[in-house]
Short mmCIF file of C-alpha atoms and ligand atoms in Angstrom, two decimals:
data_model
loop_
_atom_site.label_atom_id
_atom_site.label_comp_id
_atom_site.label_asym_id
_atom_site.label_seq_id
_atom_site.Cartn_x
_atom_site.Cartn_y
_atom_site.Cartn_z
CA MET A 1039 -70.56 -79.59 62.50
CA SER A 1040 -69.65 -80.57 66.02
CA LEU A 1041 -72.52 -81.85 67.76
CA PHE A 1042 -71.50 -78.47 70.93
CA ASP A 1043 -72.72 -76.89 67.66
CA ARG A 1044 -75.23 -78.17 66.03
CA LEU A 1045 -76.92 -78.10 69.35
CA GLY A 1046 -76.47 -75.09 69.65
CA GLN A 1047 -78.01 -73.95 65.96
CA LYS A 1048 -81.07 -75.90 66.60
CA LEU A 1049 -81.13 -74.06 70.09
CA LEU A 1050 -80.91 -70.39 68.04
CA PHE A 1051 -83.58 -71.66 65.03
CA THR A 1052 -86.56 -72.35 67.76
CA PHE A 1053 -86.62 -68.41 68.26
CA ASP A 1054 -87.24 -65.47 66.16
CA PRO A 1055 -84.04 -64.37 64.05
CA GLU A 1056 -83.81 -61.28 65.40
CA THR A 1057 -84.04 -62.40 68.98
CA ALA A 1058 -81.52 -65.72 68.02
CA HIS A 1059 -79.57 -62.75 66.70
CA GLY A 1060 -79.07 -60.95 69.92
CA MET A 1061 -78.33 -64.49 72.20
CA SER A 1062 -75.53 -65.14 69.74
CA ILE A 1063 -73.74 -62.18 70.09
CA ALA A 1064 -74.37 -62.54 74.35
CA ALA A 1065 -73.03 -66.02 73.28
CA LEU A 1066 -69.43 -64.48 71.86
CA ARG A 1067 -69.01 -62.04 74.75
CA CYS A 1068 -69.76 -64.03 77.66
CA GLY A 1069 -67.00 -66.28 76.03
CA LEU A 1070 -68.61 -69.29 75.87
CA PRO A 1071 -66.61 -71.74 73.51
CA VAL A 1072 -67.90 -71.19 70.29
CA GLY A 1073 -66.17 -72.12 67.05
CA ALA A 1074 -62.80 -74.03 66.40
CA ARG A 1075 -59.99 -73.13 66.52
CA ALA A 1076 -58.29 -70.26 64.12
CA VAL A 1077 -55.87 -72.34 60.81
CA ARG A 1078 -52.86 -69.64 60.62
CA ASP A 1079 -51.06 -70.51 57.25
CA SER A 1080 -48.34 -67.86 55.91
CA ARG A 1081 -49.76 -68.77 52.06
CA LEU A 1082 -53.49 -66.45 53.82
CA LYS A 1083 -52.00 -63.27 54.78
CA VAL A 1084 -52.70 -61.11 52.67
CA SER A 1085 -51.12 -57.08 53.05
CA LEU A 1086 -53.96 -54.36 51.33
CA CYS A 1087 -54.37 -50.05 52.09
CA GLY A 1088 -51.57 -50.71 55.23
CA LEU A 1089 -52.45 -53.24 56.85
CA ASP A 1090 -51.44 -56.93 57.29
CA PHE A 1091 -54.20 -59.75 56.97
CA PRO A 1092 -53.32 -62.82 58.76
CA ASN A 1093 -56.20 -63.94 56.79
CA PRO A 1094 -59.18 -62.99 53.69
CA LEU A 1095 -61.95 -64.11 55.36
CA GLY A 1096 -64.30 -61.22 57.08
CA MET A 1097 -67.17 -61.32 58.97
CA ALA A 1098 -69.44 -58.93 57.17
CA ALA A 1099 -70.74 -55.96 58.60
CA GLY A 1100 -74.08 -55.51 60.61
CA TYR A 1101 -74.02 -59.06 62.81
CA ASP A 1102 -71.70 -56.44 65.05
CA LYS A 1103 -73.90 -53.08 64.73
CA ASN A 1104 -72.79 -51.59 68.20
CA ALA A 1105 -68.62 -52.97 68.55
CA GLU A 1106 -70.09 -55.19 71.41
CA VAL A 1107 -67.50 -58.53 70.41
CA PRO A 1108 -65.16 -57.85 67.59
CA ASP A 1109 -61.94 -59.40 69.74
CA ALA A 1110 -64.10 -62.57 69.62
CA LEU A 1111 -65.54 -62.42 65.84
CA LEU A 1112 -61.27 -62.29 65.46
CA GLY A 1113 -61.40 -65.70 68.30
CA LEU A 1114 -62.89 -67.19 65.61
CA GLY A 1115 -60.82 -67.75 62.86
CA PHE A 1116 -62.33 -64.21 61.01
CA GLY A 1117 -59.24 -62.51 59.66
CA PHE A 1118 -60.96 -58.53 60.43
CA ALA A 1119 -64.00 -57.74 61.82
CA GLU A 1120 -66.42 -54.91 60.23
CA VAL A 1121 -68.42 -53.66 63.15
CA GLY A 1122 -71.24 -51.60 62.55
CA THR A 1123 -73.09 -49.61 60.52
CA VAL A 1124 -72.81 -46.81 63.60
CA THR A 1125 -75.36 -43.60 62.58
CA PRO A 1126 -74.20 -40.83 64.54
CA LEU A 1127 -77.38 -41.40 66.77
CA PRO A 1128 -78.96 -44.18 68.31
CA GLN A 1129 -82.01 -44.90 66.45
CA ALA A 1130 -84.28 -48.41 66.42
CA GLY A 1131 -84.63 -48.99 63.16
CA ASN A 1132 -87.86 -50.52 61.78
CA PRO A 1133 -90.12 -52.26 63.50
CA LYS A 1134 -90.05 -55.92 64.04
CA PRO A 1135 -90.82 -58.65 63.02
CA ARG A 1136 -88.01 -57.42 60.02
CA ILE A 1137 -85.56 -60.39 59.80
CA PHE A 1138 -86.42 -63.86 58.40
CA ARG A 1139 -84.88 -66.83 57.19
CA LEU A 1140 -85.15 -68.21 54.39
CA THR A 1141 -84.27 -71.36 55.07
CA ALA A 1142 -84.42 -73.67 51.98
CA ASP A 1143 -82.99 -70.87 50.01
CA GLU A 1144 -80.25 -70.02 52.77
CA ALA A 1145 -80.94 -66.25 52.54
CA VAL A 1146 -82.30 -63.24 54.70
CA ILE A 1147 -84.42 -60.81 54.15
CA ASN A 1148 -83.36 -58.20 56.09
CA ARG A 1149 -85.25 -54.67 56.67
CA LEU A 1150 -82.96 -53.19 59.81
CA GLY A 1151 -82.76 -49.65 58.84
CA PHE A 1152 -79.94 -49.30 60.98
CA ASN A 1153 -80.85 -49.38 64.22
CA ASN A 1154 -78.09 -49.18 66.74
CA GLU A 1155 -76.46 -47.49 69.94
CA GLY A 1156 -74.92 -44.91 68.05
CA HIS A 1157 -71.95 -42.91 67.78
CA ALA A 1158 -71.12 -42.61 71.78
CA ALA A 1159 -71.73 -46.59 72.76
CA ALA A 1160 -69.27 -47.50 69.69
CA GLU A 1161 -66.51 -45.27 70.58
CA LYS A 1162 -67.17 -46.77 74.14
CA ARG A 1163 -66.12 -50.46 73.52
CA LEU A 1164 -63.48 -49.76 70.40
CA ALA A 1165 -61.45 -47.10 72.20
CA ALA A 1166 -61.78 -50.21 74.90
CA ARG A 1167 -59.91 -52.09 72.73
CA LYS A 1168 -57.62 -49.67 71.30
CA ARG A 1169 -54.05 -52.34 72.46
CA ARG A 1170 -55.92 -54.91 71.06
CA SER A 1171 -54.67 -56.52 67.69
CA GLY A 1172 -56.46 -58.14 64.79
CA ILE A 1173 -57.76 -55.73 62.36
CA VAL A 1174 -61.58 -54.41 62.70
CA GLY A 1175 -62.88 -51.82 60.06
CA VAL A 1176 -66.10 -49.18 61.42
CA ASN A 1177 -68.85 -49.33 58.78
CA ILE A 1178 -70.42 -45.59 58.94
CA GLY A 1179 -73.78 -44.64 57.94
CA ALA A 1180 -76.90 -41.40 58.31
CA ASN A 1181 -79.16 -41.65 60.40
CA LYS A 1182 -82.92 -42.50 58.51
CA ASP A 1183 -83.61 -38.97 59.99
CA SER A 1184 -80.48 -36.36 59.46
CA THR A 1185 -81.52 -32.68 57.71
CA ASP A 1186 -77.55 -33.21 56.79
CA ARG A 1187 -76.66 -36.58 55.96
CA VAL A 1188 -73.40 -36.16 53.85
CA GLY A 1189 -72.61 -34.65 57.76
CA ASP A 1190 -73.57 -37.89 59.71
CA TYR A 1191 -70.25 -39.77 57.90
CA GLU A 1192 -68.05 -37.23 58.44
CA ARG A 1193 -69.22 -37.38 61.89
CA GLY A 1194 -68.21 -41.09 61.30
CA VAL A 1195 -65.10 -39.86 59.83
CA VAL A 1196 -63.84 -37.78 62.72
CA ARG A 1197 -65.11 -39.63 66.23
CA PHE A 1198 -63.42 -42.75 64.60
CA ALA A 1199 -60.46 -42.36 62.97
CA ALA A 1200 -58.66 -43.42 66.25
CA TYR A 1201 -59.70 -46.16 66.38
CA ALA A 1202 -60.81 -47.71 62.38
CA SER A 1203 -57.74 -50.20 61.20
CA TYR A 1204 -59.97 -49.30 58.33
CA LEU A 1205 -63.85 -46.52 57.72
CA THR A 1206 -66.13 -48.04 55.86
CA VAL A 1207 -68.47 -45.67 54.25
CA ASN A 1208 -72.20 -47.48 53.29
CA ILE A 1209 -74.39 -46.33 51.31
CA SER A 1210 -75.56 -49.01 50.00
CA SER A 1211 -78.33 -50.10 53.05
CA PRO A 1212 -81.82 -50.83 51.23
CA ASN A 1213 -83.57 -50.47 53.86
CA THR A 1214 -82.60 -46.35 54.60
CA PRO A 1215 -85.81 -44.31 51.70
CA GLY A 1216 -83.04 -43.04 49.40
CA LEU A 1217 -79.31 -43.73 51.28
CA ARG A 1218 -79.22 -45.85 48.03
CA ASN A 1219 -78.73 -41.88 45.78
CA MET A 1220 -75.76 -41.36 47.08
CA GLN A 1221 -74.45 -43.91 44.52
CA ALA A 1222 -75.59 -40.72 41.63
CA ARG A 1223 -72.17 -39.71 40.37
CA GLU A 1224 -73.69 -36.01 42.30
CA GLN A 1225 -74.04 -37.41 45.05
CA LEU A 1226 -71.29 -39.76 45.06
CA GLY A 1227 -68.37 -37.24 44.50
CA GLU A 1228 -69.90 -34.51 47.33
CA LEU A 1229 -69.90 -37.81 49.74
CA LEU A 1230 -66.28 -38.42 48.96
CA SER A 1231 -65.00 -34.81 49.15
CA ARG A 1232 -66.00 -33.91 52.07
CA VAL A 1233 -65.06 -37.65 54.19
CA MET A 1234 -61.69 -37.47 52.25
CA ALA A 1235 -60.63 -33.51 53.74
CA ALA A 1236 -62.94 -35.45 57.15
CA ARG A 1237 -59.85 -38.01 56.89
CA ALA A 1238 -57.05 -35.37 56.07
CA THR A 1239 -58.00 -33.70 59.62
CA ALA A 1240 -57.54 -36.40 62.04
CA ALA A 1241 -55.15 -37.57 63.73
CA ALA A 1242 -54.90 -41.19 62.34
CA GLN A 1243 -56.10 -42.23 59.15
CA PRO A 1244 -57.16 -44.76 58.54
CA PRO A 1245 -57.82 -46.57 54.54
CA VAL A 1246 -61.86 -45.55 53.36
CA PHE A 1247 -63.38 -47.99 51.31
CA LEU A 1248 -67.19 -47.36 49.50
CA LYS A 1249 -70.02 -50.04 49.89
CA ILE A 1250 -72.29 -50.78 47.70
CA ALA A 1251 -75.64 -52.83 46.14
CA PRO A 1252 -75.94 -55.26 44.09
CA ASP A 1253 -78.76 -53.39 42.21
CA LEU A 1254 -76.49 -51.11 39.67
CA VAL A 1255 -77.00 -51.49 35.58
CA GLU A 1256 -73.30 -50.65 33.75
CA ALA A 1257 -73.21 -47.01 33.60
CA GLU A 1258 -73.44 -46.54 37.28
CA LEU A 1259 -70.75 -48.53 38.40
CA GLU A 1260 -68.65 -46.33 35.10
CA ASP A 1261 -69.53 -43.75 37.66
CA ILE A 1262 -69.18 -44.82 41.47
CA ALA A 1263 -65.51 -46.68 40.27
CA ALA A 1264 -64.72 -43.10 38.42
CA GLU A 1265 -65.10 -40.78 41.10
CA VAL A 1266 -63.29 -43.45 43.33
CA ALA A 1267 -60.13 -42.76 41.01
CA GLU A 1268 -60.97 -39.07 41.09
CA LYS A 1269 -61.04 -39.39 45.02
CA ARG A 1270 -58.22 -41.97 45.58
CA ILE A 1271 -61.50 -43.99 47.60
CA ASP A 1272 -58.85 -46.05 49.47
CA GLY A 1273 -61.19 -50.00 48.15
CA VAL A 1274 -64.90 -51.06 47.00
CA ILE A 1275 -66.65 -53.57 49.34
CA VAL A 1276 -69.28 -54.95 46.68
CA SER A 1277 -71.56 -55.78 47.65
CA ASN A 1278 -74.53 -54.90 49.99
CA THR A 1279 -78.59 -56.73 49.94
CA THR A 1280 -80.15 -57.23 47.16
CA ILE A 1281 -83.56 -55.48 46.40
CA SER A 1282 -84.19 -58.27 43.21
CA ARG A 1283 -85.58 -61.66 43.84
CA PRO A 1284 -84.53 -63.86 41.23
CA PRO A 1285 -86.18 -67.11 41.87
CA LEU A 1286 -86.47 -68.52 45.20
CA ARG A 1287 -87.95 -71.47 46.62
CA SER A 1288 -89.14 -69.70 50.54
CA GLY A 1289 -93.53 -69.27 49.87
CA ASP A 1290 -94.04 -66.60 52.12
CA ALA A 1291 -90.67 -64.82 53.50
CA ALA A 1292 -89.73 -64.56 49.97
CA ARG A 1293 -92.42 -62.33 49.61
CA GLU A 1294 -90.91 -59.73 52.33
CA THR A 1295 -89.48 -56.37 51.68
CA GLY A 1296 -86.05 -55.81 52.57
CA GLY A 1297 -82.76 -56.90 51.18
CA LEU A 1298 -82.11 -60.38 50.73
CA SER A 1299 -78.36 -61.60 51.70
CA GLY A 1300 -76.93 -65.14 51.53
CA LYS A 1301 -76.98 -67.67 49.00
CA PRO A 1302 -78.61 -66.35 45.75
CA LEU A 1303 -77.02 -63.75 45.88
CA PHE A 1304 -74.20 -64.89 45.72
CA GLU A 1305 -74.16 -64.53 40.95
CA ARG A 1306 -74.79 -61.32 41.03
CA SER A 1307 -72.76 -60.40 43.52
CA THR A 1308 -69.13 -62.05 42.03
CA THR A 1309 -70.64 -60.51 38.92
CA VAL A 1310 -70.77 -57.08 40.42
CA LEU A 1311 -67.52 -57.55 41.95
CA ALA A 1312 -65.80 -58.01 38.81
CA LYS A 1313 -67.39 -55.16 36.53
CA MET A 1314 -65.94 -53.51 39.91
CA ARG A 1315 -62.86 -54.85 38.49
CA LYS A 1316 -62.58 -54.65 34.83
CA LEU A 1317 -63.38 -50.35 36.25
CA LEU A 1318 -61.52 -50.34 38.60
CA GLY A 1319 -58.09 -51.77 37.42
CA PRO A 1320 -55.76 -53.99 39.76
CA GLY A 1321 -54.16 -50.95 41.83
CA ILE A 1322 -57.14 -50.26 43.78
CA ALA A 1323 -58.46 -52.63 46.98
CA ILE A 1324 -62.19 -54.50 46.31
CA VAL A 1325 -63.74 -56.15 49.03
CA GLY A 1326 -66.41 -59.25 47.30
CA VAL A 1327 -69.43 -60.56 50.16
CA GLY A 1328 -72.31 -62.22 49.50
CA GLY A 1329 -72.71 -65.92 49.24
CA VAL A 1330 -69.61 -66.55 50.52
CA ASP A 1331 -70.41 -69.67 52.68
CA SER A 1332 -67.71 -72.28 51.99
CA ALA A 1333 -64.04 -71.82 51.16
CA GLU A 1334 -64.93 -72.65 47.62
CA THR A 1335 -67.06 -69.73 47.72
CA ALA A 1336 -64.67 -67.72 48.89
CA LEU A 1337 -62.12 -68.38 46.08
CA GLU A 1338 -63.94 -67.60 44.06
CA LYS A 1339 -64.54 -64.07 44.78
CA ILE A 1340 -61.20 -63.58 44.96
CA ARG A 1341 -60.76 -65.68 41.41
CA ALA A 1342 -63.54 -63.24 39.91
CA GLY A 1343 -61.25 -60.03 41.07
CA ALA A 1344 -61.24 -59.84 45.60
CA ASP A 1345 -59.00 -58.77 47.44
CA LEU A 1346 -60.61 -60.31 50.23
CA VAL A 1347 -63.98 -61.13 50.84
CA GLN A 1348 -66.31 -61.25 53.97
CA LEU A 1349 -69.62 -62.83 55.06
CA TYR A 1350 -72.82 -62.21 57.27
CA THR A 1351 -75.73 -65.41 56.11
CA SER A 1352 -74.06 -68.13 55.87
CA MET A 1353 -73.00 -68.06 59.54
CA ILE A 1354 -76.36 -68.24 59.97
CA TYR A 1355 -77.23 -71.09 58.72
CA ALA A 1356 -73.67 -72.81 59.28
CA GLY A 1357 -72.49 -71.74 62.68
CA PRO A 1358 -69.46 -70.16 64.73
CA ALA A 1359 -67.39 -73.09 63.05
CA LEU A 1360 -67.99 -71.62 59.89
CA PRO A 1361 -64.84 -69.60 59.66
CA GLY A 1362 -63.18 -71.30 60.59
CA ARG A 1363 -64.03 -74.35 57.82
CA ILE A 1364 -63.18 -72.28 55.34
CA VAL A 1365 -60.57 -70.78 56.96
CA ALA A 1366 -58.55 -73.59 56.75
CA GLY A 1367 -60.25 -75.25 54.18
CA MET A 1368 -58.51 -71.85 52.32
CA ALA A 1369 -55.75 -73.37 53.59
CA ARG A 1370 -55.66 -77.14 51.92
CA PHE A 1371 -56.81 -75.28 48.67
CA ALA A 1372 -52.99 -73.17 48.75
CA GLU A 1373 -51.08 -76.73 49.62
CA MET A 1374 -53.19 -78.86 46.77
CA ALA A 1375 -52.34 -75.91 43.78
CA ARG A 1376 -48.47 -74.98 45.02
CA LEU A 1377 -49.61 -71.09 45.40
CA LYS A 1378 -46.97 -69.30 47.60
CA SER A 1379 -50.61 -66.24 48.49
CA ILE A 1380 -53.62 -66.55 47.93
CA ARG A 1381 -53.46 -63.77 45.91
CA GLU A 1382 -51.77 -65.43 42.84
CA LEU A 1383 -55.71 -66.72 42.54
CA ARG A 1384 -57.07 -62.71 41.80
CA ASP A 1385 -58.35 -61.97 39.30
CA SER A 1386 -58.13 -66.02 37.21
CA HIS A 1387 -61.60 -66.00 36.34
CA LEU A 1388 -61.82 -62.28 36.65
CA ASP A 1389 -62.83 -62.15 32.41
CA LEU A 1390 -65.95 -65.11 33.08
CA TRP A 1391 -66.97 -63.15 35.45
CA ALA A 1392 -67.38 -60.23 34.17
CA SER A 1393 -68.04 -60.85 31.21
CA LYS A 1394 -72.22 -62.38 31.73
CA PRO A 1395 -74.68 -59.57 32.47
CA LEU A 1396 -76.77 -58.23 34.84
C1 FMN B 1564 -79.40 -58.62 59.78
C2 FMN B 1564 -78.51 -58.71 58.62
C3 FMN B 1564 -77.58 -57.37 59.01
C4 FMN B 1564 -77.08 -55.89 57.62
N1 FMN B 1564 -76.56 -54.97 57.83
C5 FMN B 1564 -76.10 -54.61 58.00
C6 FMN B 1564 -75.51 -52.56 58.17
O1 FMN B 1564 -75.68 -52.52 59.56
N2 FMN B 1564 -74.35 -52.00 56.93
C7 FMN B 1564 -73.71 -53.21 56.31
O2 FMN B 1564 -73.26 -52.65 55.41
N3 FMN B 1564 -74.89 -54.00 55.91
C8 FMN B 1564 -74.93 -54.68 56.44
N4 FMN B 1564 -75.59 -56.06 56.04
C9 FMN B 1564 -75.13 -56.59 54.49
C10 FMN B 1564 -74.02 -57.38 55.00
O3 FMN B 1564 -73.04 -56.86 55.08
C11 FMN B 1564 -73.79 -58.04 53.85
O4 FMN B 1564 -73.50 -57.35 52.66
C12 FMN B 1564 -74.97 -58.66 52.68
O5 FMN B 1564 -75.77 -59.54 53.84
C13 FMN B 1564 -73.98 -60.10 51.78
O6 FMN B 1564 -73.28 -61.35 52.37
P1 FMN B 1564 -73.93 -62.14 53.43
O7 FMN B 1564 -74.65 -62.90 51.81
O8 FMN B 1564 -72.95 -62.87 53.38
O9 FMN B 1564 -75.39 -62.52 54.26
C14 FMN B 1564 -76.48 -57.62 56.87
C15 FMN B 1564 -77.36 -58.66 56.65
C16 FMN B 1564 -77.93 -58.84 57.03
C17 FMN B 1564 -78.58 -60.73 56.90
#
């Protein structure tokens, strides 16, 4: 980490996590020279669902909930950025404090509850960048008090199809009561049918990804895979935060309610990812997310079956130079291993990961 970045991270850690997050967004919005120069390497390019990703590392949803800084994130070296989760109406989310650092574990627990400025605000910002290049996905959700949650997703598809490189249907946040029940087969079938029907009516038809929880058992994964295949969903993002609590070193913060992310999520989310790859077969896109904090962990997600990877929590600990460092590390690996394309690694550890118990 450069001295500038190290001082920046130290300063941010003197503030509570949510204030620090707001400051980091403000820094990106102002164009402060944070982060490293992005490496471009043709071996890292990934073509997927009609999109050409310059590299396989993306910013996960939840950092830029209101689509304020997608282009600044791409400037940090990410190959793509996912904004949101956005809900039709603005909502405040849960009472504060609602983000907790588990520093000894390089993890975070959050129970934000989809705090965001709503569709209209995000649409305005995305419309203003419409002619810019760069892959920006839009992650859509439902309002907590909505009487028609499926309708909220349909509205998200219709609203953002014209601006999104891809759309993510997020039904895996643990912080909106009942939301994850939409992963159950019957509800999921209805949701995905209506989402795909909504997309078919739109002038632009971006790929649709489904983002799932890591807290699912094998039978639930089988049901999800069957619905994804039947409804011709383009890809699956594995995974959101976990409500489980693997052994943690951090004291009080580890007992907070909410979704756990970061290093302790790597094992579980990578196991679920590999099981999903086995169920879906080679042709459906998978984005691996959960505990990626280095080139090695990013590459391991690809070996376990991912086409692309994302991160969030590790950037809280390592700062904005992290994506550039990871991408450079992946390029070095491709050179050393004499790969023509990073894709050659995909599935090389699939059996090892898929055979782990949940
Ligand atoms: C503070 C915070 C807010 C998040 N908000 C969202 C969100 O709005 N939508 C979403 O799909 N995922 C959200 N996530 C989950 C991340 O996108 C990601 O799936 C998860 O954190 C695992 O990746 P990581 O270990 O690299 O953080 C959030 C995560 C964190 C830490």
